[in-house]
Short mmCIF file of C-alpha atoms in Angstrom, two decimals:
data_model
loop_
_atom_site.label_atom_id
_atom_site.label_comp_id
_atom_site.label_asym_id
_atom_site.label_seq_id
_atom_site.Cartn_x
_atom_site.Cartn_y
_atom_site.Cartn_z
CA UNK A 187 133.52 97.75 95.76
CA UNK A 188 133.74 101.54 95.63
CA UNK A 189 130.82 103.79 96.55
CA UNK A 190 130.52 104.82 92.88
CA UNK A 191 130.24 101.18 91.86
CA UNK A 192 127.68 100.58 94.59
CA UNK A 193 125.55 103.47 93.34
CA UNK A 194 125.20 101.70 89.99
CA UNK A 195 123.72 98.52 91.45
CA UNK A 196 120.19 97.48 90.54
CA UNK A 197 117.54 95.34 92.20
CA UNK A 198 118.30 91.63 91.89
CA UNK A 199 122.05 92.17 91.44
CA UNK A 200 124.01 89.57 93.40
CA UNK A 201 126.86 90.44 95.74
CA UNK A 202 129.52 88.43 97.48
CA UNK A 203 130.29 89.65 101.02
CA UNK A 204 133.76 89.49 102.55
CA UNK A 205 133.61 86.84 105.34
CA UNK A 206 135.28 89.06 107.93
CA UNK A 207 132.85 91.87 107.17
CA UNK A 208 129.99 89.37 107.37
CA UNK A 209 131.07 88.33 110.87
CA UNK A 210 131.18 91.95 111.99
CA UNK A 211 127.76 92.57 110.48
CA UNK A 212 126.21 89.60 112.30
CA UNK A 213 127.91 90.60 115.56
CA UNK A 214 125.91 93.84 115.45
CA UNK A 215 122.61 92.08 114.74
CA UNK A 216 121.51 90.35 117.92
CA UNK A 217 118.16 89.62 116.26
CA UNK A 218 119.97 87.20 113.95
CA UNK A 219 121.68 85.14 116.66
CA UNK A 220 121.20 81.44 115.99
CA UNK A 221 119.38 81.90 112.68
CA UNK A 222 120.12 78.79 110.58
CA UNK A 223 122.72 79.01 107.80
CA UNK A 224 123.70 82.64 108.43
CA UNK A 225 126.96 82.05 110.30
CA UNK A 226 128.51 80.17 107.38
CA UNK A 227 126.77 82.06 104.55
CA UNK A 228 129.64 84.29 103.40
CA UNK A 229 132.30 81.69 104.21
CA UNK A 230 130.60 79.30 101.78
CA UNK A 231 130.70 81.98 99.10
CA UNK A 232 126.94 82.32 98.91
CA UNK A 233 125.77 85.76 97.73
CA UNK A 234 123.15 88.22 98.89
CA UNK A 235 120.76 90.07 96.57
CA UNK A 236 120.26 93.83 96.17
CA UNK A 237 116.78 95.00 97.16
CA UNK A 238 114.82 98.22 97.48
CA UNK A 239 115.95 100.50 100.31
CA UNK A 240 113.68 100.58 103.35
CA UNK A 241 112.82 103.94 104.95
CA UNK A 242 115.48 105.02 107.43
CA UNK A 243 118.26 102.80 106.09
CA UNK A 244 121.62 104.57 105.69
CA UNK A 245 122.10 106.06 102.24
CA UNK A 246 125.80 105.13 102.22
CA UNK A 247 125.08 101.41 102.64
CA UNK A 248 123.84 98.88 100.09
CA UNK A 249 120.37 97.45 100.81
CA UNK A 250 120.62 93.70 100.39
CA UNK A 251 119.09 90.53 101.70
CA UNK A 252 118.58 86.81 101.43
CA UNK A 253 115.69 84.40 101.97
CA UNK A 254 115.95 81.33 104.15
CA UNK A 255 114.62 78.02 102.81
CA UNK A 256 111.18 76.82 103.93
CA UNK A 257 112.82 74.35 106.33
CA UNK A 258 114.31 77.33 108.19
CA UNK A 259 111.09 79.34 108.26
CA UNK A 260 111.30 81.01 104.82
CA UNK A 261 112.32 84.21 106.63
CA UNK A 262 113.62 87.12 104.56
CA UNK A 263 116.74 88.65 106.08
CA UNK A 264 117.34 92.33 105.37
CA UNK A 265 120.89 93.70 105.55
CA UNK A 266 122.64 97.01 104.96
CA UNK A 267 126.18 96.55 103.67
CA UNK A 268 129.08 98.99 103.50
CA UNK A 269 130.26 99.17 99.90
CA UNK A 270 133.78 98.07 100.86
CA UNK A 271 132.40 94.76 102.18
CA UNK A 272 130.84 93.71 98.88
CA UNK A 273 131.90 92.63 95.41
CA UNK A 274 129.84 91.67 92.39
CA UNK A 275 128.65 88.10 91.94
CA UNK A 276 127.61 87.32 88.39
CA UNK A 277 124.00 86.55 87.45
CA UNK A 278 122.86 82.94 87.17
CA UNK A 279 121.45 82.09 83.76
CA UNK A 280 118.40 79.90 83.33
CA UNK A 281 120.50 77.55 81.23
CA UNK A 282 123.01 77.01 84.05
CA UNK A 283 120.18 76.46 86.56
CA UNK A 284 118.31 73.97 84.37
CA UNK A 285 119.52 70.82 86.09
CA UNK A 286 118.50 72.19 89.51
CA UNK A 287 114.93 72.71 88.31
CA UNK A 288 112.39 69.97 89.03
CA UNK A 289 112.18 67.45 86.21
CA UNK A 290 108.59 68.50 85.49
CA UNK A 291 109.82 72.06 84.86
CA UNK A 292 112.50 71.20 82.33
CA UNK A 293 110.31 71.14 79.18
CA UNK A 294 109.15 74.65 80.13
CA UNK A 295 112.74 75.75 80.77
CA UNK A 296 113.72 74.42 77.34
CA UNK A 297 110.82 76.26 75.68
CA UNK A 298 111.86 79.52 77.34
CA UNK A 299 115.49 79.02 76.36
CA UNK A 300 114.41 78.40 72.77
CA UNK A 301 113.16 82.00 72.59
CA UNK A 302 116.68 83.41 73.02
CA UNK A 303 117.86 83.06 69.44
CA UNK A 304 114.67 84.55 68.00
CA UNK A 305 114.31 87.53 70.32
CA UNK A 306 117.82 88.11 71.69
CA UNK A 307 116.83 87.97 75.36
CA UNK A 308 118.81 85.71 77.68
CA UNK A 309 116.97 84.96 80.93
CA UNK A 310 118.60 84.85 84.34
CA UNK A 311 116.98 83.43 87.46
CA UNK A 312 115.99 84.73 90.86
CA UNK A 313 113.68 83.36 93.54
CA UNK A 314 113.69 79.76 94.73
CA UNK A 315 115.48 78.31 91.72
CA UNK A 316 118.33 80.81 92.11
CA UNK A 317 118.86 80.07 95.80
CA UNK A 318 118.67 76.32 95.44
CA UNK A 319 121.12 76.45 92.51
CA UNK A 320 123.62 78.52 94.49
CA UNK A 321 123.35 76.93 97.92
CA UNK A 322 122.08 73.40 97.39
CA UNK A 323 119.54 74.03 100.16
CA UNK A 324 115.91 72.94 99.51
CA UNK A 325 114.15 76.11 98.42
CA UNK A 326 111.92 74.66 95.69
CA UNK A 327 108.53 73.23 96.58
CA UNK A 328 105.25 72.29 94.97
CA UNK A 329 104.06 75.91 94.98
CA UNK A 330 107.26 77.54 93.73
CA UNK A 331 107.28 79.90 90.75
CA UNK A 332 109.86 80.01 87.99
CA UNK A 333 111.19 83.56 88.51
CA UNK A 334 113.10 85.07 85.59
CA UNK A 335 114.72 88.32 84.54
CA UNK A 336 115.16 89.36 80.91
CA UNK A 337 117.74 92.17 80.55
CA UNK A 338 116.68 94.49 77.75
CA UNK A 339 118.89 96.52 75.41
CA UNK A 340 116.15 97.94 73.18
CA UNK A 341 112.40 97.51 72.99
CA UNK A 342 110.43 94.32 73.60
CA UNK A 343 108.86 92.53 70.67
CA UNK A 344 105.21 91.96 71.69
CA UNK A 345 105.43 88.49 70.15
CA UNK A 346 108.00 87.56 72.79
CA UNK A 347 105.52 88.38 75.55
CA UNK A 348 102.80 86.45 73.73
CA UNK A 349 105.12 83.46 73.43
CA UNK A 350 105.83 83.55 77.17
CA UNK A 351 102.10 83.58 77.85
CA UNK A 352 101.60 80.52 75.66
CA UNK A 353 104.41 78.69 77.46
CA UNK A 354 102.97 79.59 80.87
CA UNK A 355 99.50 78.40 79.82
CA UNK A 356 100.76 74.83 79.59
CA UNK A 357 103.33 75.02 82.40
CA UNK A 358 103.00 73.19 85.75
CA UNK A 359 104.13 76.33 87.60
CA UNK A 360 103.66 80.10 87.41
CA UNK A 361 106.13 81.81 85.09
CA UNK A 362 106.92 85.06 86.85
CA UNK A 363 109.54 87.76 86.43
CA UNK A 364 110.52 91.08 84.94
CA UNK A 365 111.81 92.74 81.83
CA UNK A 366 114.88 94.64 83.09
CA UNK A 367 115.49 98.04 81.50
CA UNK A 368 118.98 99.40 80.75
CA UNK A 369 118.74 101.62 83.85
CA UNK A 370 118.08 98.55 86.02
CA UNK A 371 114.38 99.16 86.60
CA UNK A 372 112.09 96.17 86.15
CA UNK A 373 108.62 95.73 84.61
CA UNK A 374 106.53 92.63 85.23
CA UNK A 375 106.33 90.90 81.86
CA UNK A 376 102.65 90.03 82.29
CA UNK A 377 101.72 93.63 83.13
CA UNK A 378 103.47 94.78 79.98
CA UNK A 379 101.64 92.16 77.91
CA UNK A 380 98.24 93.04 79.38
CA UNK A 381 98.61 96.83 79.37
CA UNK A 382 95.79 98.46 77.36
CA UNK A 383 96.49 100.80 74.48
CA UNK A 384 97.62 104.05 76.04
CA UNK A 385 98.10 102.35 79.41
CA UNK A 386 100.96 102.52 81.87
CA UNK A 387 103.11 99.95 83.65
CA UNK A 388 104.88 100.10 87.00
CA UNK A 389 108.67 100.38 86.76
CA UNK A 390 110.45 99.21 89.90
CA UNK A 391 113.87 100.74 90.49
CA UNK A 392 116.21 100.29 93.40
CA UNK A 393 115.28 103.68 94.81
CA UNK A 394 111.99 104.51 93.11
CA UNK A 395 108.67 103.41 91.67
CA UNK A 396 107.23 105.07 88.58
CA UNK A 397 104.34 104.62 86.17
CA UNK A 398 105.48 104.90 82.56
CA UNK A 399 103.71 104.43 79.20
CA UNK A 400 103.72 100.78 78.19
CA UNK A 401 104.08 101.72 74.54
CA UNK A 402 107.51 103.24 75.20
CA UNK A 403 108.91 99.76 75.91
CA UNK A 404 107.28 97.88 73.04
CA UNK A 405 108.63 97.47 69.54
CA UNK A 406 106.34 97.99 66.58
CA UNK A 407 104.63 94.74 65.70
CA UNK A 408 106.29 93.08 62.74
CA UNK A 409 104.15 92.59 59.68
#
């Protein structure tokens, strides 16, 4: 990946890391010696996820990370990758992750997927369902959320948010996630739904946080 390509990455983008570069990275991180699953992570083709940059991290590196499963302490591993070590790894759709979801979740998954044709938003996954789908390791537990991203090309129909709220009200788990703007910034879907008239919502970018008018992201209600 070139530095220009790296500059266009957004939070939650997935990256594959070259195994040789991964070995060099771990060799310089004595704090990660013996941490379960890390040694074989890149060799197995498992990705890392782009995150917000921490203060003091090098500006010419990509801030990324991965979570360990609960059986390995649920630790979050932060990494800084040179652009040349990384390549894009495509997003995982909710549809492709459906069979990894607990059986009790699947009616909810199907209800969410049914919204695609009406509102034109195709959800992708992050969080525990993403990592269990990709690695086969046991990330999902009784308290796990269903974490989703909805990439947006225009404005959000308020009825879509209302439909999500109705689905969550009868779901056995919390339905969490973000509406992802064309610039890669994310807005929590529930905050957008609950924003008062004239209110603002927090937009989370890879390098910034900003409060913006909720109304600027919502379509006019259909009659």
